[in-house]
Amino acid sequence: SRPPLTQVERNERDLGKVTVGFRGPIWAGLSLFIILLTVFLLLLIDGRNIARAADRKEAAWSAAVQSGDWEAARKLAKAAVDKNPRDAPAQNAYGLALMQTGKLNEAENPLIAAASLSPEIPEYKVDLGNLYQRRGVTELAATRFRAAIDLDPSLVDVRWKLARALYATRQYD
């Protein structure tokens, strides 16, 4: 059997060992800070990737609209609505695409959802008014146009739409 190690021998042996972890409250706090910082940075990067993906989807939808491919635009908007039903721009885009493809009855619910989710955006009320105008429900169209003008009185083209809707319903005053 070997004789016990002297203190010098133990120190030399221990110098070659790697210690795992830190000890003490300062090191524990620093370790926690590093972990939280890493998680924050990972979430920040993921958030930017999500934003880039949303930008790409919006660009694809815009490209489909500009090329007149409303069926492709409808599919892209529907996918966005299915992913997040509380996304007002996606609901509005879906309603517009349905309206442009002639599905006027189906377009109503997404356009109502968009106007309800973001009541501060007058364009959503205008789009819903346009749908009602195309369906011949002129009184509802006038109501939506008036609501949009109440939010933004500078909407001159909507004032003209309101005037035509009121004239069609014989509301001259």
Tab-separated table of N, CA and C in Angstrom:
chain	number	residue	atom	x	y	z
A	1	SER	N	0.845	-1.184	0.000
A	1	SER	CA	0.000	0.000	0.000
A	1	SER	C	0.881	1.234	0.000
A	2	ARG	N	0.352	2.310	-0.547
A	2	ARG	CA	1.106	3.567	-0.638
A	2	ARG	C	0.933	4.396	0.608
A	3	PRO	N	1.972	5.127	0.957
A	3	PRO	CA	1.820	6.021	2.108
A	3	PRO	C	0.935	7.214	1.716
A	4	PRO	N	0.297	7.825	2.685
A	4	PRO	CA	-0.560	8.990	2.383
A	4	PRO	C	0.247	10.114	1.742
A	5	LEU	N	-0.482	10.891	0.874
A	5	LEU	CA	0.164	12.007	0.177
A	5	LEU	C	0.420	13.154	1.128
A	6	THR	N	1.519	13.806	0.883
A	6	THR	CA	1.812	15.006	1.654
A	6	THR	C	0.987	16.151	1.089
A	7	GLN	N	0.926	17.236	1.795
A	7	GLN	CA	0.164	18.409	1.347
A	7	GLN	C	0.681	18.912	0.011
A	8	VAL	N	1.961	18.929	-0.197
A	8	VAL	CA	2.555	19.388	-1.451
A	8	VAL	C	2.131	18.473	-2.585
A	9	GLU	N	2.155	17.184	-2.351
A	9	GLU	CA	1.747	16.230	-3.383
A	9	GLU	C	0.262	16.387	-3.722
A	10	ARG	N	-0.564	16.598	-2.698
A	10	ARG	CA	-1.997	16.805	-2.946
A	10	ARG	C	-2.235	18.067	-3.751
A	11	ASN	N	-1.510	19.156	-3.444
A	11	ASN	CA	-1.666	20.411	-4.185
A	11	ASN	C	-1.259	20.234	-5.647
A	12	GLU	N	-0.142	19.521	-5.860
A	12	GLU	CA	0.299	19.286	-7.241
A	12	GLU	C	-0.731	18.444	-7.999
A	13	ARG	N	-1.296	17.467	-7.323
A	13	ARG	CA	-2.310	16.632	-7.959
A	13	ARG	C	-3.557	17.469	-8.280
A	14	ASP	N	-3.979	18.301	-7.373
A	14	ASP	CA	-5.200	19.102	-7.546
A	14	ASP	C	-5.030	20.208	-8.584
A	15	LEU	N	-3.813	20.656	-8.863
A	15	LEU	CA	-3.599	21.697	-9.866
A	15	LEU	C	-4.031	21.226	-11.254
A	16	GLY	N	-3.947	19.956	-11.505
A	16	GLY	CA	-4.311	19.426	-12.815
A	16	GLY	C	-5.807	19.197	-12.971
A	17	LYS	N	-6.577	19.296	-11.896
A	17	LYS	CA	-8.013	19.063	-11.955
A	17	LYS	C	-8.745	20.325	-12.402
A	18	VAL	N	-9.816	20.110	-13.125
A	18	VAL	CA	-10.667	21.228	-13.553
A	18	VAL	C	-11.872	21.246	-12.635
A	19	THR	N	-12.139	22.391	-12.066
A	19	THR	CA	-13.307	22.497	-11.194
A	19	THR	C	-14.518	22.872	-12.038
A	20	VAL	N	-15.636	22.276	-11.691
A	20	VAL	CA	-16.873	22.518	-12.427
A	20	VAL	C	-17.771	23.377	-11.555
A	21	GLY	N	-18.290	24.498	-12.150
A	21	GLY	CA	-19.206	25.358	-11.423
A	21	GLY	C	-18.473	26.376	-10.576
A	22	PHE	N	-19.259	27.348	-10.142
A	22	PHE	CA	-18.721	28.395	-9.293
A	22	PHE	C	-19.344	28.262	-7.918
A	23	ARG	N	-18.656	28.790	-6.950
A	23	ARG	CA	-19.185	28.754	-5.591
A	23	ARG	C	-19.267	30.169	-5.064
A	24	GLY	N	-20.288	30.408	-4.258
A	24	GLY	CA	-20.444	31.708	-3.630
A	24	GLY	C	-21.574	32.504	-4.267
A	25	PRO	N	-22.145	33.461	-3.519
A	25	PRO	CA	-23.304	34.221	-3.986
A	25	PRO	C	-22.999	35.128	-5.189
A	26	ILE	N	-21.821	35.665	-5.278
A	26	ILE	CA	-21.485	36.537	-6.418
A	26	ILE	C	-21.457	35.729	-7.694
A	27	TRP	N	-20.830	34.556	-7.643
A	27	TRP	CA	-20.756	33.716	-8.845
A	27	TRP	C	-22.126	33.183	-9.222
A	28	ALA	N	-22.953	32.881	-8.250
A	28	ALA	CA	-24.307	32.392	-8.536
A	28	ALA	C	-25.117	33.493	-9.226
A	29	GLY	N	-25.007	34.711	-8.740
A	29	GLY	CA	-25.709	35.831	-9.361
A	29	GLY	C	-25.216	36.101	-10.776
A	30	LEU	N	-23.911	36.015	-10.966
A	30	LEU	CA	-23.337	36.219	-12.293
A	30	LEU	C	-23.792	35.121	-13.255
A	31	SER	N	-23.829	33.887	-12.773
A	31	SER	CA	-24.287	32.773	-13.608
A	31	SER	C	-25.740	32.982	-14.024
A	32	LEU	N	-26.581	33.390	-13.097
A	32	LEU	CA	-27.990	33.650	-13.403
A	32	LEU	C	-28.123	34.773	-14.421
A	33	PHE	N	-27.335	35.826	-14.249
A	33	PHE	CA	-27.369	36.944	-15.188
A	33	PHE	C	-26.987	36.487	-16.597
A	34	ILE	N	-25.960	35.677	-16.709
A	34	ILE	CA	-25.508	35.183	-18.021
A	34	ILE	C	-26.589	34.312	-18.660
A	35	ILE	N	-27.235	33.477	-17.864
A	35	ILE	CA	-28.306	32.627	-18.395
A	35	ILE	C	-29.468	33.487	-18.886
A	36	LEU	N	-29.885	34.459	-18.088
A	36	LEU	CA	-30.993	35.332	-18.486
A	36	LEU	C	-30.650	36.159	-19.719
A	37	LEU	N	-29.435	36.643	-19.796
A	37	LEU	CA	-28.996	37.398	-20.959
A	37	LEU	C	-29.027	36.525	-22.214
A	38	THR	N	-28.596	35.297	-22.094
A	38	THR	CA	-28.614	34.368	-23.227
A	38	THR	C	-30.040	34.108	-23.688
A	39	VAL	N	-30.954	33.878	-22.752
A	39	VAL	CA	-32.359	33.643	-23.099
A	39	VAL	C	-32.940	34.878	-23.782
A	40	PHE	N	-32.657	36.069	-23.237
A	40	PHE	CA	-33.147	37.310	-23.842
A	40	PHE	C	-32.646	37.463	-25.273
A	41	LEU	N	-31.373	37.223	-25.486
A	41	LEU	CA	-30.812	37.358	-26.839
A	41	LEU	C	-31.420	36.347	-27.800
A	42	LEU	N	-31.650	35.138	-27.331
A	42	LEU	CA	-32.280	34.128	-28.187
A	42	LEU	C	-33.710	34.540	-28.547
A	43	LEU	N	-34.450	35.074	-27.580
A	43	LEU	CA	-35.815	35.546	-27.862
A	43	LEU	C	-35.801	36.734	-28.807
A	44	LEU	N	-34.846	37.624	-28.639
A	44	LEU	CA	-34.732	38.779	-29.523
A	44	LEU	C	-34.463	38.333	-30.952
A	45	ILE	N	-33.561	37.413	-31.119
A	45	ILE	CA	-33.252	36.894	-32.461
A	45	ILE	C	-34.474	36.203	-33.047
A	46	ASP	N	-35.172	35.405	-32.239
A	46	ASP	CA	-36.367	34.711	-32.712
A	46	ASP	C	-37.444	35.716	-33.095
A	47	GLY	N	-37.610	36.777	-32.312
A	47	GLY	CA	-38.590	37.821	-32.632
A	47	GLY	C	-38.288	38.493	-33.954
A	48	ARG	N	-37.006	38.737	-34.207
A	48	ARG	CA	-36.627	39.340	-35.488
A	48	ARG	C	-36.901	38.393	-36.639
A	49	ASN	N	-36.668	37.104	-36.423
A	49	ASN	CA	-36.957	36.117	-37.469
A	49	ASN	C	-38.451	36.044	-37.746
A	50	ILE	N	-39.262	36.122	-36.702
A	50	ILE	CA	-40.712	36.118	-36.879
A	50	ILE	C	-41.140	37.361	-37.649
A	51	ALA	N	-40.570	38.510	-37.307
A	51	ALA	CA	-40.910	39.750	-38.011
A	51	ALA	C	-40.502	39.662	-39.483
A	52	ARG	N	-39.339	39.080	-39.740
A	52	ARG	CA	-38.903	38.928	-41.140
A	52	ARG	C	-39.841	37.993	-41.900
A	53	ALA	N	-40.274	36.936	-41.251
A	53	ALA	CA	-41.208	35.999	-41.895
A	53	ALA	C	-42.531	36.704	-42.194
A	54	ALA	N	-42.997	37.524	-41.264
A	54	ALA	CA	-44.240	38.270	-41.493
A	54	ALA	C	-44.066	39.254	-42.648
A	55	ASP	N	-42.907	39.902	-42.700
A	55	ASP	CA	-42.639	40.827	-43.807
A	55	ASP	C	-42.633	40.092	-45.144
A	56	ARG	N	-42.044	38.886	-45.158
A	56	ARG	CA	-42.024	38.110	-46.401
A	56	ARG	C	-43.431	37.709	-46.823
A	57	LYS	N	-44.278	37.323	-45.858
A	57	LYS	CA	-45.651	36.950	-46.183
A	57	LYS	C	-46.427	38.154	-46.694
A	58	GLU	N	-46.229	39.301	-46.055
A	58	GLU	CA	-46.914	40.513	-46.513
A	58	GLU	C	-46.437	40.897	-47.905
A	59	ALA	N	-45.151	40.742	-48.160
A	59	ALA	CA	-44.616	41.049	-49.489
A	59	ALA	C	-45.189	40.093	-50.530
A	60	ALA	N	-45.330	38.819	-50.168
A	60	ALA	CA	-45.916	37.845	-51.097
A	60	ALA	C	-47.367	38.196	-51.383
A	61	TRP	N	-48.105	38.603	-50.332
A	61	TRP	CA	-49.498	38.992	-50.525
A	61	TRP	C	-49.570	40.225	-51.422
A	62	SER	N	-48.734	41.216	-51.160
A	62	SER	CA	-48.725	42.436	-51.974
A	62	SER	C	-48.387	42.128	-53.426
A	63	ALA	N	-47.426	41.243	-53.641
A	63	ALA	CA	-47.055	40.862	-55.007
A	63	ALA	C	-48.217	40.179	-55.714
A	64	ALA	N	-48.938	39.324	-55.000
A	64	ALA	CA	-50.097	38.648	-55.596
A	64	ALA	C	-51.182	39.658	-55.947
A	65	VAL	N	-51.407	40.631	-55.072
A	65	VAL	CA	-52.416	41.664	-55.332
A	65	VAL	C	-52.016	42.514	-56.532
A	66	GLN	N	-50.755	42.944	-56.560
A	66	GLN	CA	-50.294	43.802	-57.662
A	66	GLN	C	-50.340	43.084	-59.001
A	67	SER	N	-50.142	41.772	-58.984
A	67	SER	CA	-50.197	41.027	-60.240
A	67	SER	C	-51.635	40.647	-60.600
A	68	GLY	N	-52.575	40.956	-59.707
A	68	GLY	CA	-53.972	40.647	-59.971
A	68	GLY	C	-54.350	39.210	-59.646
A	69	ASP	N	-53.465	38.491	-58.973
A	69	ASP	CA	-53.737	37.104	-58.619
A	69	ASP	C	-54.437	37.065	-57.252
A	70	TRP	N	-55.722	37.367	-57.270
A	70	TRP	CA	-56.477	37.456	-56.023
A	70	TRP	C	-56.676	36.092	-55.376
A	71	GLU	N	-56.661	35.040	-56.167
A	71	GLU	CA	-56.798	33.704	-55.589
A	71	GLU	C	-55.575	33.365	-54.736
A	72	ALA	N	-54.388	33.688	-55.228
A	72	ALA	CA	-53.170	33.474	-54.431
A	72	ALA	C	-53.182	34.370	-53.197
A	73	ALA	N	-53.628	35.611	-53.378
A	73	ALA	CA	-53.714	36.533	-52.244
A	73	ALA	C	-54.685	35.996	-51.200
A	74	ARG	N	-55.806	35.425	-51.659
A	74	ARG	CA	-56.792	34.863	-50.738
A	74	ARG	C	-56.183	33.726	-49.930
A	75	LYS	N	-55.437	32.841	-50.589
A	75	LYS	CA	-54.827	31.702	-49.900
A	75	LYS	C	-53.792	32.159	-48.870
A	76	LEU	N	-52.981	33.146	-49.249
A	76	LEU	CA	-51.973	33.659	-48.311
A	76	LEU	C	-52.628	34.309	-47.097
A	77	ALA	N	-53.665	35.110	-47.348
A	77	ALA	CA	-54.354	35.786	-46.246
A	77	ALA	C	-55.076	34.779	-45.360
A	78	LYS	N	-55.678	33.766	-45.971
A	78	LYS	CA	-56.377	32.728	-45.196
A	78	LYS	C	-55.398	31.999	-44.277
A	79	ALA	N	-54.206	31.697	-44.789
A	79	ALA	CA	-53.191	31.031	-43.963
A	79	ALA	C	-52.811	31.906	-42.769
A	80	ALA	N	-52.694	33.209	-42.998
A	80	ALA	CA	-52.354	34.135	-41.909
A	80	ALA	C	-53.484	34.203	-40.882
A	81	VAL	N	-54.729	34.206	-41.345
A	81	VAL	CA	-55.878	34.242	-40.431
A	81	VAL	C	-55.959	32.949	-39.631
A	82	ASP	N	-55.715	31.823	-40.289
A	82	ASP	CA	-55.742	30.542	-39.581
A	82	ASP	C	-54.676	30.487	-38.498
A	83	LYS	N	-53.530	31.087	-38.770
A	83	LYS	CA	-52.432	31.091	-37.797
A	83	LYS	C	-52.739	32.005	-36.615
A	84	ASN	N	-53.362	33.168	-36.903
A	84	ASN	CA	-53.673	34.126	-35.843
A	84	ASN	C	-54.981	34.847	-36.170
A	85	PRO	N	-56.113	34.349	-35.674
A	85	PRO	CA	-57.406	34.970	-35.971
A	85	PRO	C	-57.563	36.384	-35.424
A	86	ARG	N	-56.693	36.790	-34.504
A	86	ARG	CA	-56.790	38.138	-33.932
A	86	ARG	C	-55.912	39.155	-34.673
A	87	ASP	N	-55.400	38.770	-35.821
A	87	ASP	CA	-54.568	39.637	-36.656
A	87	ASP	C	-55.482	40.442	-37.584
A	88	ALA	N	-55.756	41.690	-37.205
A	88	ALA	CA	-56.693	42.524	-37.966
A	88	ALA	C	-56.252	42.748	-39.415
A	89	PRO	N	-54.978	43.066	-39.679
A	89	PRO	CA	-54.579	43.234	-41.083
A	89	PRO	C	-54.785	41.967	-41.916
A	90	ALA	N	-54.528	40.802	-41.316
A	90	ALA	CA	-54.736	39.547	-42.047
A	90	ALA	C	-56.218	39.322	-42.307
A	91	GLN	N	-57.056	39.607	-41.318
A	91	GLN	CA	-58.507	39.466	-41.503
A	91	GLN	C	-58.986	40.382	-42.626
A	92	ASN	N	-58.507	41.624	-42.613
A	92	ASN	CA	-58.926	42.574	-43.642
A	92	ASN	C	-58.441	42.133	-45.030
A	93	ALA	N	-57.196	41.671	-45.089
A	93	ALA	CA	-56.652	41.199	-46.365
A	93	ALA	C	-57.449	40.014	-46.888
A	94	TYR	N	-57.821	39.122	-45.989
A	94	TYR	CA	-58.609	37.956	-46.383
A	94	TYR	C	-59.986	38.390	-46.903
A	95	GLY	N	-60.613	39.315	-46.193
A	95	GLY	CA	-61.915	39.818	-46.638
A	95	GLY	C	-61.837	40.504	-47.992
A	96	LEU	N	-60.794	41.305	-48.202
A	96	LEU	CA	-60.626	41.987	-49.492
A	96	LEU	C	-60.412	40.980	-50.621
A	97	ALA	N	-59.596	39.958	-50.350
A	97	ALA	CA	-59.347	38.946	-51.375
A	97	ALA	C	-60.624	38.182	-51.713
A	98	LEU	N	-61.415	37.855	-50.695
A	98	LEU	CA	-62.694	37.195	-50.954
A	98	LEU	C	-63.612	38.092	-51.773
A	99	MET	N	-63.635	39.373	-51.423
A	99	MET	CA	-64.476	40.322	-52.147
A	99	MET	C	-64.037	40.415	-53.608
A	100	GLN	N	-62.732	40.458	-53.848
A	100	GLN	CA	-62.221	40.580	-55.208
A	100	GLN	C	-62.432	39.316	-56.037
A	101	THR	N	-62.555	38.180	-55.369
A	101	THR	CA	-62.811	36.932	-56.103
A	101	THR	C	-64.305	36.656	-56.214
A	102	GLY	N	-65.128	37.640	-55.823
A	102	GLY	CA	-66.574	37.524	-56.000
A	102	GLY	C	-67.310	36.818	-54.883
A	103	LYS	N	-66.623	36.485	-53.812
A	103	LYS	CA	-67.256	35.789	-52.688
A	103	LYS	C	-67.713	36.826	-51.658
A	104	LEU	N	-68.748	37.595	-52.053
A	104	LEU	CA	-69.166	38.737	-51.251
A	104	LEU	C	-69.755	38.325	-49.907
A	105	ASN	N	-70.525	37.250	-49.863
A	105	ASN	CA	-71.108	36.821	-48.586
A	105	ASN	C	-70.034	36.319	-47.628
A	106	GLU	N	-69.053	35.613	-48.141
A	106	GLU	CA	-67.963	35.100	-47.304
A	106	GLU	C	-67.045	36.217	-46.811
A	107	ALA	N	-66.979	37.312	-47.544
A	107	ALA	CA	-66.061	38.408	-47.194
A	107	ALA	C	-66.515	39.191	-45.967
A	108	GLU	N	-67.788	39.113	-45.656
A	108	GLU	CA	-68.311	39.944	-44.569
A	108	GLU	C	-67.680	39.644	-43.222
A	109	ASN	N	-67.600	38.368	-42.831
A	109	ASN	CA	-67.081	38.040	-41.491
A	109	ASN	C	-65.645	38.489	-41.273
A	110	PRO	N	-64.716	38.225	-42.211
A	110	PRO	CA	-63.350	38.716	-41.964
A	110	PRO	C	-63.260	40.245	-41.914
A	111	LEU	N	-64.061	40.931	-42.740
A	111	LEU	CA	-64.013	42.394	-42.722
A	111	LEU	C	-64.605	42.940	-41.419
A	112	ILE	N	-65.654	42.311	-40.925
A	112	ILE	CA	-66.210	42.710	-39.623
A	112	ILE	C	-65.185	42.443	-38.520
A	113	ALA	N	-64.523	41.292	-38.598
A	113	ALA	CA	-63.505	40.965	-37.591
A	113	ALA	C	-62.389	42.000	-37.590
A	114	ALA	N	-61.917	42.403	-38.763
A	114	ALA	CA	-60.844	43.406	-38.844
A	114	ALA	C	-61.294	44.722	-38.224
A	115	ALA	N	-62.510	45.162	-38.565
A	115	ALA	CA	-63.014	46.431	-38.026
A	115	ALA	C	-63.221	46.347	-36.516
A	116	SER	N	-63.581	45.166	-36.020
A	116	SER	CA	-63.778	45.000	-34.575
A	116	SER	C	-62.454	44.913	-33.830
A	117	LEU	N	-61.478	44.218	-34.425
A	117	LEU	CA	-60.179	44.060	-33.767
A	117	LEU	C	-59.401	45.371	-33.713
A	118	SER	N	-59.559	46.209	-34.734
A	118	SER	CA	-58.855	47.504	-34.776
A	118	SER	C	-59.848	48.609	-35.126
A	119	PRO	N	-60.683	48.978	-34.163
A	119	PRO	CA	-61.719	49.977	-34.456
A	119	PRO	C	-61.173	51.373	-34.748
A	120	GLU	N	-59.899	51.593	-34.469
A	120	GLU	CA	-59.287	52.908	-34.693
A	120	GLU	C	-58.804	53.099	-36.125
A	121	ILE	N	-58.903	52.078	-36.957
A	121	ILE	CA	-58.408	52.164	-38.331
A	121	ILE	C	-59.577	52.386	-39.280
A	122	PRO	N	-59.694	53.587	-39.847
A	122	PRO	CA	-60.854	53.894	-40.691
A	122	PRO	C	-60.905	53.080	-41.986
A	123	GLU	N	-59.758	52.674	-42.502
A	123	GLU	CA	-59.734	51.923	-43.758
A	123	GLU	C	-60.516	50.619	-43.656
A	124	TYR	N	-60.503	49.998	-42.464
A	124	TYR	CA	-61.241	48.750	-42.300
A	124	TYR	C	-62.753	49.000	-42.401
A	125	LYS	N	-63.193	50.137	-41.880
A	125	LYS	CA	-64.607	50.497	-41.987
A	125	LYS	C	-64.973	50.821	-43.437
A	126	VAL	N	-64.061	51.465	-44.144
A	126	VAL	CA	-64.287	51.778	-45.558
A	126	VAL	C	-64.397	50.492	-46.370
A	127	ASP	N	-63.509	49.547	-46.115
A	127	ASP	CA	-63.553	48.279	-46.853
A	127	ASP	C	-64.870	47.547	-46.603
A	128	LEU	N	-65.340	47.567	-45.367
A	128	LEU	CA	-66.618	46.937	-45.051
A	128	LEU	C	-67.760	47.702	-45.727
A	129	GLY	N	-67.669	49.038	-45.748
A	129	GLY	CA	-68.669	49.842	-46.461
A	129	GLY	C	-68.675	49.537	-47.954
A	130	ASN	N	-67.493	49.351	-48.526
A	130	ASN	CA	-67.415	48.990	-49.949
A	130	ASN	C	-68.094	47.645	-50.214
A	131	LEU	N	-67.890	46.706	-49.314
A	131	LEU	CA	-68.548	45.403	-49.462
A	131	LEU	C	-70.062	45.570	-49.433
A	132	TYR	N	-70.563	46.312	-48.447
A	132	TYR	CA	-72.013	46.508	-48.358
A	132	TYR	C	-72.543	47.236	-49.587
A	133	GLN	N	-71.775	48.181	-50.095
A	133	GLN	CA	-72.177	48.907	-51.304
A	133	GLN	C	-72.289	47.928	-52.481
A	134	ARG	N	-71.320	47.059	-52.632
A	134	ARG	CA	-71.353	46.083	-53.730
A	134	ARG	C	-72.491	45.082	-53.566
A	135	ARG	N	-72.844	44.773	-52.334
A	135	ARG	CA	-73.935	43.832	-52.094
A	135	ARG	C	-75.302	44.508	-52.176
A	136	GLY	N	-75.312	45.835	-52.274
A	136	GLY	CA	-76.576	46.558	-52.376
A	136	GLY	C	-77.216	46.885	-51.046
A	137	VAL	N	-76.483	46.728	-49.960
A	137	VAL	CA	-76.982	47.071	-48.627
A	137	VAL	C	-76.488	48.485	-48.319
A	138	THR	N	-77.099	49.439	-49.001
A	138	THR	CA	-76.591	50.808	-49.017
A	138	THR	C	-76.674	51.483	-47.652
A	139	GLU	N	-77.704	51.172	-46.868
A	139	GLU	CA	-77.816	51.796	-45.543
A	139	GLU	C	-76.630	51.415	-44.655
A	140	LEU	N	-76.255	50.132	-44.681
A	140	LEU	CA	-75.085	49.693	-43.898
A	140	LEU	C	-73.798	50.305	-44.445
A	141	ALA	N	-73.710	50.425	-45.763
A	141	ALA	CA	-72.530	51.045	-46.368
A	141	ALA	C	-72.392	52.478	-45.873
A	142	ALA	N	-73.503	53.226	-45.865
A	142	ALA	CA	-73.476	54.615	-45.401
A	142	ALA	C	-73.041	54.692	-43.939
A	143	THR	N	-73.510	53.752	-43.123
A	143	THR	CA	-73.132	53.727	-41.710
A	143	THR	C	-71.624	53.521	-41.550
A	144	ARG	N	-71.063	52.601	-42.320
A	144	ARG	CA	-69.623	52.338	-42.231
A	144	ARG	C	-68.805	53.513	-42.767
A	145	PHE	N	-69.249	54.118	-43.858
A	145	PHE	CA	-68.536	55.278	-44.397
A	145	PHE	C	-68.561	56.427	-43.383
A	146	ARG	N	-69.711	56.628	-42.744
A	146	ARG	CA	-69.823	57.702	-41.748
A	146	ARG	C	-68.889	57.421	-40.567
A	147	ALA	N	-68.798	56.177	-40.137
A	147	ALA	CA	-67.907	55.816	-39.023
A	147	ALA	C	-66.447	56.089	-39.390
A	148	ALA	N	-66.074	55.799	-40.632
A	148	ALA	CA	-64.696	56.066	-41.077
A	148	ALA	C	-64.414	57.559	-41.089
A	149	ILE	N	-65.376	58.339	-41.554
A	149	ILE	CA	-65.200	59.804	-41.593
A	149	ILE	C	-65.117	60.378	-40.188
A	150	ASP	N	-65.867	59.800	-39.259
A	150	ASP	CA	-65.778	60.255	-37.863
A	150	ASP	C	-64.361	60.048	-37.315
A	151	LEU	N	-63.717	58.970	-37.729
A	151	LEU	CA	-62.346	58.713	-37.277
A	151	LEU	C	-61.330	59.603	-37.989
A	152	ASP	N	-61.561	59.863	-39.277
A	152	ASP	CA	-60.622	60.668	-40.056
A	152	ASP	C	-61.402	61.561	-41.025
A	153	PRO	N	-61.712	62.789	-40.605
A	153	PRO	CA	-62.513	63.692	-41.443
A	153	PRO	C	-61.833	64.089	-42.755
A	154	SER	N	-60.555	63.807	-42.921
A	154	SER	CA	-59.854	64.205	-44.142
A	154	SER	C	-60.066	63.229	-45.300
A	155	LEU	N	-60.817	62.164	-45.091
A	155	LEU	CA	-61.047	61.156	-46.126
A	155	LEU	C	-62.072	61.654	-47.149
A	156	VAL	N	-61.605	62.444	-48.111
A	156	VAL	CA	-62.495	63.064	-49.092
A	156	VAL	C	-63.170	62.021	-49.976
A	157	ASP	N	-62.430	61.022	-50.414
A	157	ASP	CA	-63.031	60.003	-51.276
A	157	ASP	C	-64.135	59.239	-50.556
A	158	VAL	N	-64.000	59.070	-49.249
A	158	VAL	CA	-65.026	58.371	-48.473
A	158	VAL	C	-66.250	59.274	-48.320
A	159	ARG	N	-66.028	60.581	-48.249
A	159	ARG	CA	-67.170	61.508	-48.213
A	159	ARG	C	-68.005	61.379	-49.486
A	160	TRP	N	-67.330	61.200	-50.624
A	160	TRP	CA	-68.051	60.999	-51.875
A	160	TRP	C	-68.814	59.679	-51.862
A	161	LYS	N	-68.205	58.648	-51.333
A	161	LYS	CA	-68.892	57.356	-51.230
A	161	LYS	C	-70.120	57.477	-50.332
A	162	LEU	N	-69.967	58.191	-49.224
A	162	LEU	CA	-71.091	58.414	-48.316
A	162	LEU	C	-72.200	59.179	-49.027
A	163	ALA	N	-71.823	60.215	-49.769
A	163	ALA	CA	-72.824	61.009	-50.496
A	163	ALA	C	-73.588	60.132	-51.489
A	164	ARG	N	-72.880	59.288	-52.234
A	164	ARG	CA	-73.558	58.402	-53.190
A	164	ARG	C	-74.470	57.405	-52.477
A	165	ALA	N	-74.008	56.873	-51.341
A	165	ALA	CA	-74.839	55.926	-50.591
A	165	ALA	C	-76.082	56.611	-50.049
A	166	LEU	N	-75.931	57.824	-49.534
A	166	LEU	CA	-77.094	58.550	-49.019
A	166	LEU	C	-78.056	58.912	-50.145
A	167	TYR	N	-77.533	59.284	-51.285
A	167	TYR	CA	-78.372	59.608	-52.442
A	167	TYR	C	-79.148	58.354	-52.885
A	168	ALA	N	-78.473	57.203	-52.892
A	168	ALA	CA	-79.134	55.958	-53.309
A	168	ALA	C	-80.248	55.559	-52.363
A	169	THR	N	-80.119	55.918	-51.097
A	169	THR	CA	-81.161	55.597	-50.125
A	169	THR	C	-82.140	56.750	-49.947
A	170	ARG	N	-82.014	57.777	-50.780
A	170	ARG	CA	-82.891	58.965	-50.776
A	170	ARG	C	-82.841	59.728	-49.446
A	171	GLN	N	-81.665	59.720	-48.841
A	171	GLN	CA	-81.457	60.506	-47.613
A	171	GLN	C	-80.718	61.772	-48.029
A	172	TYR	N	-81.474	62.796	-48.391
A	172	TYR	CA	-80.891	63.984	-49.017
A	172	TYR	C	-80.404	65.024	-48.004
A	173	ASP	N	-80.748	64.941	-46.788
A	173	ASP	CA	-80.332	65.993	-45.836
A	173	ASP	C	-79.203	65.582	-45.022
